[in-house]
mmCIF file with all atom_site columns, C-alpha atoms in Angstrom:
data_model
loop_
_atom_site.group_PDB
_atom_site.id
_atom_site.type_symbol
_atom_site.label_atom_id
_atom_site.label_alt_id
_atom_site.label_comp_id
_atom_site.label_asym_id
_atom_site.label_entity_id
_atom_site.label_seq_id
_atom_site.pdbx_PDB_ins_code
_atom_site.Cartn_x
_atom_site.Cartn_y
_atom_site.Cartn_z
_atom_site.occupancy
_atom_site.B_iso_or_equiv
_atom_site.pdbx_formal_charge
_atom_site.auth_seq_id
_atom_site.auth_comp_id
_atom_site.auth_asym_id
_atom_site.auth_atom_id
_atom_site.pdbx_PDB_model_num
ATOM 1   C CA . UNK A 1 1   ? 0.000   0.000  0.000  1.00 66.00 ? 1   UNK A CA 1
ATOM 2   C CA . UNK A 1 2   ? 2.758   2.485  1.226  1.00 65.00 ? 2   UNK A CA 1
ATOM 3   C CA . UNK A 1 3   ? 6.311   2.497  -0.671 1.00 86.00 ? 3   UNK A CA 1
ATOM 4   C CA . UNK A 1 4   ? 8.254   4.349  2.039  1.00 92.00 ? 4   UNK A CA 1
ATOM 5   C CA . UNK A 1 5   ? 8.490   4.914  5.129  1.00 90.00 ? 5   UNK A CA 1
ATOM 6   C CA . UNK A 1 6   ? 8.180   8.223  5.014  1.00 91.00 ? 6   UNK A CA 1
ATOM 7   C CA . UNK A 1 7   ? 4.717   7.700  2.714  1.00 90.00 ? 7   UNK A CA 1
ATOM 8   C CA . UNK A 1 8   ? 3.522   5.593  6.060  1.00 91.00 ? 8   UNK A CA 1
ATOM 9   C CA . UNK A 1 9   ? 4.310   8.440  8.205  1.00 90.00 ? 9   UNK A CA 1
ATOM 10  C CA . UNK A 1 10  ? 3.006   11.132 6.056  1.00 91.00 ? 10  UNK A CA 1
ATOM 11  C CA . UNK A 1 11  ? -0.372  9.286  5.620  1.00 92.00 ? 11  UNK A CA 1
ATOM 12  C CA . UNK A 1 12  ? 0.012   8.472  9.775  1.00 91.00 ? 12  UNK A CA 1
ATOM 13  C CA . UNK A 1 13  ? 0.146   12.230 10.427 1.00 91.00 ? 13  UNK A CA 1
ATOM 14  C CA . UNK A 1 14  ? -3.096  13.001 7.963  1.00 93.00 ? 14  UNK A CA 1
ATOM 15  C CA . UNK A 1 15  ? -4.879  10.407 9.796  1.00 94.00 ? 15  UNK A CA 1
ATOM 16  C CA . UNK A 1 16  ? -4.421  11.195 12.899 1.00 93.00 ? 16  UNK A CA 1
ATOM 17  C CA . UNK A 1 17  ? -5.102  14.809 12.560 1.00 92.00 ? 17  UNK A CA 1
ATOM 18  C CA . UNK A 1 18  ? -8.266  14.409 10.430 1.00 94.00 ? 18  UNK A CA 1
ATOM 19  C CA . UNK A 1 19  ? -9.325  11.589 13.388 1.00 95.00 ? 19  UNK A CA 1
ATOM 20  C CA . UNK A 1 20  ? -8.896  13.763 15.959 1.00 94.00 ? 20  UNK A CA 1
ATOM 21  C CA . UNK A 1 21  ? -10.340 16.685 14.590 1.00 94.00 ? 21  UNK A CA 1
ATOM 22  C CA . UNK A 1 22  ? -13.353 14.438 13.749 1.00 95.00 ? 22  UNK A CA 1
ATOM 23  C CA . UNK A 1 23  ? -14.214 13.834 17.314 1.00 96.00 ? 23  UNK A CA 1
ATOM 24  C CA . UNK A 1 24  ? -12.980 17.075 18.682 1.00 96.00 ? 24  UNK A CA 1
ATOM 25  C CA . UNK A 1 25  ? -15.363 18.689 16.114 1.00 96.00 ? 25  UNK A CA 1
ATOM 26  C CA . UNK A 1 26  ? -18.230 16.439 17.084 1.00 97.00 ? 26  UNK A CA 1
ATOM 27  C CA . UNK A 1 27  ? -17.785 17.020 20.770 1.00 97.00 ? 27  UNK A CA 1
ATOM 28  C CA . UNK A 1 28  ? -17.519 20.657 20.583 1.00 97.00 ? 28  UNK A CA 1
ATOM 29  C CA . UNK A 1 29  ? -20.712 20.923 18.454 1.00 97.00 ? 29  UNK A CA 1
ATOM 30  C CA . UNK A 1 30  ? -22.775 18.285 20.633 1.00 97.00 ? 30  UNK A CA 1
ATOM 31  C CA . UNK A 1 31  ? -21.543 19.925 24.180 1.00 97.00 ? 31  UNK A CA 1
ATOM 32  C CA . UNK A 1 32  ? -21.083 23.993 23.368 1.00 96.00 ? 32  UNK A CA 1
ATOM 33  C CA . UNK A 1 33  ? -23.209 23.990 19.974 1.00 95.00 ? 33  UNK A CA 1
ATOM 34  C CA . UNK A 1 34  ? -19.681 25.301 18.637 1.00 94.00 ? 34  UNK A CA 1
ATOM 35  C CA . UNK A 1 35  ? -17.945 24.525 15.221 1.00 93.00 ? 35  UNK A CA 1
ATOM 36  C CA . UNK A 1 36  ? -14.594 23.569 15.662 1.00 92.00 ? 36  UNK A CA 1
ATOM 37  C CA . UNK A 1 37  ? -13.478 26.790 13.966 1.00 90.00 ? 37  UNK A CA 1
ATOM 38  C CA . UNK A 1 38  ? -15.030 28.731 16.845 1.00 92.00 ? 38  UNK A CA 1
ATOM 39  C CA . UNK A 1 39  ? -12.592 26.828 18.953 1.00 94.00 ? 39  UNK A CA 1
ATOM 40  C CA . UNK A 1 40  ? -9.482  27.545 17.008 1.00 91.00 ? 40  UNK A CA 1
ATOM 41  C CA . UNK A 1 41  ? -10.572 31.397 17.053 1.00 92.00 ? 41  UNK A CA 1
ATOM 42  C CA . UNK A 1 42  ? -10.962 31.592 20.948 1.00 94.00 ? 42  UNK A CA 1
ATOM 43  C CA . UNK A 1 43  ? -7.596  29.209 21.534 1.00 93.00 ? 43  UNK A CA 1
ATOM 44  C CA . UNK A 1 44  ? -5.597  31.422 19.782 1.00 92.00 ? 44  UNK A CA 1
ATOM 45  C CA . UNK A 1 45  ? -7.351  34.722 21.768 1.00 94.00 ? 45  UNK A CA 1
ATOM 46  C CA . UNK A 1 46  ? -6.863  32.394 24.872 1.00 94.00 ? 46  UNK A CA 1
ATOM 47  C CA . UNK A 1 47  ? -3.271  32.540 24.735 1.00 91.00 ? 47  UNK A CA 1
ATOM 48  C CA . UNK A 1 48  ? -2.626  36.748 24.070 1.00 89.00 ? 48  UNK A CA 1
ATOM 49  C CA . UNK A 1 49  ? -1.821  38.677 26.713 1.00 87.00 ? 49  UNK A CA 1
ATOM 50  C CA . UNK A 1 50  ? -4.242  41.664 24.777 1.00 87.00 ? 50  UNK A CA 1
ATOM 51  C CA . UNK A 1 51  ? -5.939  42.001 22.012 1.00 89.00 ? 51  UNK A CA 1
ATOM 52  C CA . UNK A 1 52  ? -4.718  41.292 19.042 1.00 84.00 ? 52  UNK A CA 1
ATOM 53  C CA . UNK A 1 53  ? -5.408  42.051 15.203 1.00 84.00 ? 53  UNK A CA 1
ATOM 54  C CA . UNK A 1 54  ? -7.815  39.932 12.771 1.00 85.00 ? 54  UNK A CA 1
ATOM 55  C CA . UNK A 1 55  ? -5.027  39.115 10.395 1.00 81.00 ? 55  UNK A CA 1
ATOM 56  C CA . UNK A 1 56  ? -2.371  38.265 13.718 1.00 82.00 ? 56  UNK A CA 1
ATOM 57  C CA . UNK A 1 57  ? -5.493  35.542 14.963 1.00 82.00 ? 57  UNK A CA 1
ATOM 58  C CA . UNK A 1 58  ? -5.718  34.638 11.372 1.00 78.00 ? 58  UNK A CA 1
ATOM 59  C CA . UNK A 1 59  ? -2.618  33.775 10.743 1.00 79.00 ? 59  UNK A CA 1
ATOM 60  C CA . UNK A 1 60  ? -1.913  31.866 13.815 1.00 79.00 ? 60  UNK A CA 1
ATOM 61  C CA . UNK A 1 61  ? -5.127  30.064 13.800 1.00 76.00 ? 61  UNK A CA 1
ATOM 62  C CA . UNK A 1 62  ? -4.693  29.335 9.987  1.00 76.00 ? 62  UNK A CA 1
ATOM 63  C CA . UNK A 1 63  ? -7.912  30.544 8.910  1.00 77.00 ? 63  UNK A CA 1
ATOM 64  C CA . UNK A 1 64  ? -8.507  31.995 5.531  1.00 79.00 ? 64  UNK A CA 1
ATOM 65  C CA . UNK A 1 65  ? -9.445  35.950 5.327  1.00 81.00 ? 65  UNK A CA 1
ATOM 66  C CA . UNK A 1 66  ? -12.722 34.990 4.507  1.00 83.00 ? 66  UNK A CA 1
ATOM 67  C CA . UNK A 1 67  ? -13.388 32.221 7.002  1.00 85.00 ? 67  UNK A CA 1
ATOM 68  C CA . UNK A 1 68  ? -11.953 34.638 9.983  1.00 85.00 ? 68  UNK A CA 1
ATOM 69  C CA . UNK A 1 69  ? -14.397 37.035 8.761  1.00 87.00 ? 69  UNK A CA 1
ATOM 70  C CA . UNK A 1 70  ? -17.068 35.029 9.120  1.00 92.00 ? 70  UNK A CA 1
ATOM 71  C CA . UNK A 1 71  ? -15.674 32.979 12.370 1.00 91.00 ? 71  UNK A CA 1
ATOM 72  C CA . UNK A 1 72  ? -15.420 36.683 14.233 1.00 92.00 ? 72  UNK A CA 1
ATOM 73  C CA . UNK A 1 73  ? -18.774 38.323 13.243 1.00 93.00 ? 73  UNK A CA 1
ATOM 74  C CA . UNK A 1 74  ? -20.442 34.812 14.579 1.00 95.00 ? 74  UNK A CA 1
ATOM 75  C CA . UNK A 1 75  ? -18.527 35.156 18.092 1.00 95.00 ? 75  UNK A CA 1
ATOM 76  C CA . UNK A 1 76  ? -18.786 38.947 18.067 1.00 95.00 ? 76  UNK A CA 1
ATOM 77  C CA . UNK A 1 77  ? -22.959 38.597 17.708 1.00 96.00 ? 77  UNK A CA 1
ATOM 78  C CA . UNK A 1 78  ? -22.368 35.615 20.723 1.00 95.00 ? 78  UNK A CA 1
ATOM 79  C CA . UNK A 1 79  ? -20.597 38.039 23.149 1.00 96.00 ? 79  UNK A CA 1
ATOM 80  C CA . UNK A 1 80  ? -17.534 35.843 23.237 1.00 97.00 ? 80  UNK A CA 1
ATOM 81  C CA . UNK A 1 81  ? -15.229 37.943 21.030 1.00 96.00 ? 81  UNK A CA 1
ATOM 82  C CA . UNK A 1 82  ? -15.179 42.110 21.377 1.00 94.00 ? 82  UNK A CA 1
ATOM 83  C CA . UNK A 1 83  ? -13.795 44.181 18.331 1.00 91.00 ? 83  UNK A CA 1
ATOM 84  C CA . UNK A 1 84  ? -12.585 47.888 19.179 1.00 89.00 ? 84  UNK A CA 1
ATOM 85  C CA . UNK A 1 85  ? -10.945 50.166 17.271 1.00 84.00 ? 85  UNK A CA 1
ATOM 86  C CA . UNK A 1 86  ? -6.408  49.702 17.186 1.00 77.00 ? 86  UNK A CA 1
ATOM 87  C CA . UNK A 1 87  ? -5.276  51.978 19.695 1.00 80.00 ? 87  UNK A CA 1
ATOM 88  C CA . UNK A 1 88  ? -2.288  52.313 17.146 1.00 80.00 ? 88  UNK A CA 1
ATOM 89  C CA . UNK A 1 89  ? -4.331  52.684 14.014 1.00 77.00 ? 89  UNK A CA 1
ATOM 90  C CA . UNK A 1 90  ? -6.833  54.686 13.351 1.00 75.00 ? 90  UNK A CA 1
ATOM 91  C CA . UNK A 1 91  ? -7.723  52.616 10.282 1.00 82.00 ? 91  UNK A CA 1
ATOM 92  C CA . UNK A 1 92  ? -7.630  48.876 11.753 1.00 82.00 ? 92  UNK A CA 1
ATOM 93  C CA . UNK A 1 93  ? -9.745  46.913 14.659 1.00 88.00 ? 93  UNK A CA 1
ATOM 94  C CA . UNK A 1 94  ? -8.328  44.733 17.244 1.00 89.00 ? 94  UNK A CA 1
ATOM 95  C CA . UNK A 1 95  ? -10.183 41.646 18.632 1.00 91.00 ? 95  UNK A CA 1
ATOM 96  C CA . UNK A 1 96  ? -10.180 40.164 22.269 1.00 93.00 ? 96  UNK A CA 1
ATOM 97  C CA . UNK A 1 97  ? -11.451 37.176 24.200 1.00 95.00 ? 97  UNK A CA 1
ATOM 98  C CA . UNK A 1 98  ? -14.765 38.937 26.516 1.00 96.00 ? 98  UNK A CA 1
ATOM 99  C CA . UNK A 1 99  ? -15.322 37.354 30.041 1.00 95.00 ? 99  UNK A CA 1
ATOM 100 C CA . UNK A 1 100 ? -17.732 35.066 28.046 1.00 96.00 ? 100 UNK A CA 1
ATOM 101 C CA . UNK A 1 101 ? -15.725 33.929 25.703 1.00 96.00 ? 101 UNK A CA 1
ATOM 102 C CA . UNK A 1 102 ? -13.114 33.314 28.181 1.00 96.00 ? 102 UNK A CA 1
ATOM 103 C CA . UNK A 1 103 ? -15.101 31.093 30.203 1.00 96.00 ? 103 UNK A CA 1
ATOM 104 C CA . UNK A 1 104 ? -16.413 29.350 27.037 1.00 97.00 ? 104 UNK A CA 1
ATOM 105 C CA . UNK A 1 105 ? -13.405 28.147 26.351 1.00 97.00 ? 105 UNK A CA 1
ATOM 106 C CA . UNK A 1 106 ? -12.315 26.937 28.622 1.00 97.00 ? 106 UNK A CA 1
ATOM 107 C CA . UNK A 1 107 ? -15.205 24.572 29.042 1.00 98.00 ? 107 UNK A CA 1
ATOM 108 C CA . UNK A 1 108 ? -14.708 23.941 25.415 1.00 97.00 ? 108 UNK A CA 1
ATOM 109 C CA . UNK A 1 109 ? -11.129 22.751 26.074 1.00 97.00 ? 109 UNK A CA 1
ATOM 110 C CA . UNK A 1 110 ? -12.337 20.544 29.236 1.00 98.00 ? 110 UNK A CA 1
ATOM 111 C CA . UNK A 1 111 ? -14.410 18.812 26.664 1.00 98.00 ? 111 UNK A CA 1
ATOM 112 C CA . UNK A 1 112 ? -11.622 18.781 23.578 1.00 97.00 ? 112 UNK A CA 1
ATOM 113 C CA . UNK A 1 113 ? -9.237  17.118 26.519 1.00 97.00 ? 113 UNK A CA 1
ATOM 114 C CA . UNK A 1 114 ? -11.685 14.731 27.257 1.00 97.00 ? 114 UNK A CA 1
ATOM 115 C CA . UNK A 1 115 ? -12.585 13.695 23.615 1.00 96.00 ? 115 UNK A CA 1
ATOM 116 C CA . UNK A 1 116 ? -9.276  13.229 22.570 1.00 96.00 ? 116 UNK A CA 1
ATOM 117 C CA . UNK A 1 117 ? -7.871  11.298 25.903 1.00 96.00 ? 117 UNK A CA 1
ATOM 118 C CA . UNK A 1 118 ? -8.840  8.157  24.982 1.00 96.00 ? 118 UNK A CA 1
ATOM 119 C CA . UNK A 1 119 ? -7.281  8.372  21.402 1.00 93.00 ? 119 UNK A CA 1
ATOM 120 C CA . UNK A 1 120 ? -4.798  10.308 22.245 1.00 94.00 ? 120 UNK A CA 1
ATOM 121 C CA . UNK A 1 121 ? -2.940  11.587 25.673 1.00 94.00 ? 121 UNK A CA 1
ATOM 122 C CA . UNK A 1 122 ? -3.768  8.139  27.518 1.00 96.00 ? 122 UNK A CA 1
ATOM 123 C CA . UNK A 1 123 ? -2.275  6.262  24.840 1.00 95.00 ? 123 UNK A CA 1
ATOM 124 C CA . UNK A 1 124 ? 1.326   8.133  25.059 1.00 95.00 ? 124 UNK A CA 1
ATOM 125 C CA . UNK A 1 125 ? 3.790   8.072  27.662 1.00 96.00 ? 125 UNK A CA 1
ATOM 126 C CA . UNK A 1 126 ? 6.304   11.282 28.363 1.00 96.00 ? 126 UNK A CA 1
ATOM 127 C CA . UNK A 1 127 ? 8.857   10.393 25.685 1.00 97.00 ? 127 UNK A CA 1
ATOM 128 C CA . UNK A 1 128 ? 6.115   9.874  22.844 1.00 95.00 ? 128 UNK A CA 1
ATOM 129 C CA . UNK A 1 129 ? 4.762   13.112 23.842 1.00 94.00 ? 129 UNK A CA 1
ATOM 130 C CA . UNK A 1 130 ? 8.139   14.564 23.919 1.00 96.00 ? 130 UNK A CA 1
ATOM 131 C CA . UNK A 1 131 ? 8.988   13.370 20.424 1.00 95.00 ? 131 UNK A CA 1
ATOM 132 C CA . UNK A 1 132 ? 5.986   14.528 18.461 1.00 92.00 ? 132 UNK A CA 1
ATOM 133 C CA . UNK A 1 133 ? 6.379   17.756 20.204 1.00 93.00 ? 133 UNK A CA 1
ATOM 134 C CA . UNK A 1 134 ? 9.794   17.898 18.806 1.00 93.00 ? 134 UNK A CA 1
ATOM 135 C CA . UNK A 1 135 ? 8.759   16.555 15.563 1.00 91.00 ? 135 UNK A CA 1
ATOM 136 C CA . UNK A 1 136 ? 6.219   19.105 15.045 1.00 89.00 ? 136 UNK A CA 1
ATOM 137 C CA . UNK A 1 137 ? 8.442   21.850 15.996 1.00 91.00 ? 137 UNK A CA 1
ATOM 138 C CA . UNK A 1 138 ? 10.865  20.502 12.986 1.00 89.00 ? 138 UNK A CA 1
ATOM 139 C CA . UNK A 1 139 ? 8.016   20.202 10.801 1.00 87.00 ? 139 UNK A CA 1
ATOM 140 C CA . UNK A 1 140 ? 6.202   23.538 11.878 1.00 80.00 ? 140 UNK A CA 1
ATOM 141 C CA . UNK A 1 141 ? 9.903   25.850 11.546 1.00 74.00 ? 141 UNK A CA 1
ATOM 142 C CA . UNK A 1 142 ? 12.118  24.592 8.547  1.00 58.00 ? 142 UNK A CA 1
#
């Protein structure tokens, strides 16, 4: 089926992300009535220390323009996200995580922990974590 090793491994990573993103996805929706887009939007909030621009959360959450466009006026009209105007830029908007959205997700990660554990965390020890940690890091900056 595979010729390489390296074809097993490739095919091994799309798996396992399009698995777990699967039932991440499917929680998220059937818990929080959130798509896992939302989720990727209000991790990547989570984790600024302020707000930050649409095109900084779009890049780091990998969302198209279009997509983030859509993602943020769907958690602005929730109350999870707030928009205000760039203190730096008269021209531009910044976006935040609201008290809402804060507490949102984190019950949204509480449930993406616990759909994933039993595919996932509680089937790797420290050292397999370790190592696709550092193999993502390789992968992610070439």
């Amino acid at each position: 089926m595979f010729e390489t090793d390296e074809d097993r491994a490739f095919y091994g990573l799309i798996w396992a992300g399009n698995a777990l993103t699967c039932l991440v996805d499917k929680a998220l929706t059937a818990t929080h009535a959130m798509p896992l887009s939302w989720f990727e939007a209000l991790f990547w909030l989570d984790q600024q220390t302020g707000p930050v621009s649409p095109t900084q959360l779009g890049e780091a959450a990998m969302l198209s323009r279009s997509r983030l466009s859509r993602v943020l006026d769907e958690l602005i009209a929730r109350g999870l996200v707030d928009r205000q105007p760039s203190p730096t830029d008269a021209r531009a908007v910044t976006v935040a995580l609201t008290d809402e959205g804060r507490s949102l997700y984190a019950a949204a990660d509480a449930t993406r922990r616990a759909a994933v554990a039993p595919y996932f965390t509680d089937k790797l020890d420290a050292r397999d974590t370790a190592d696709l940690i550092r193999i993502w890091r390789k992968i992610r900056n070439p």
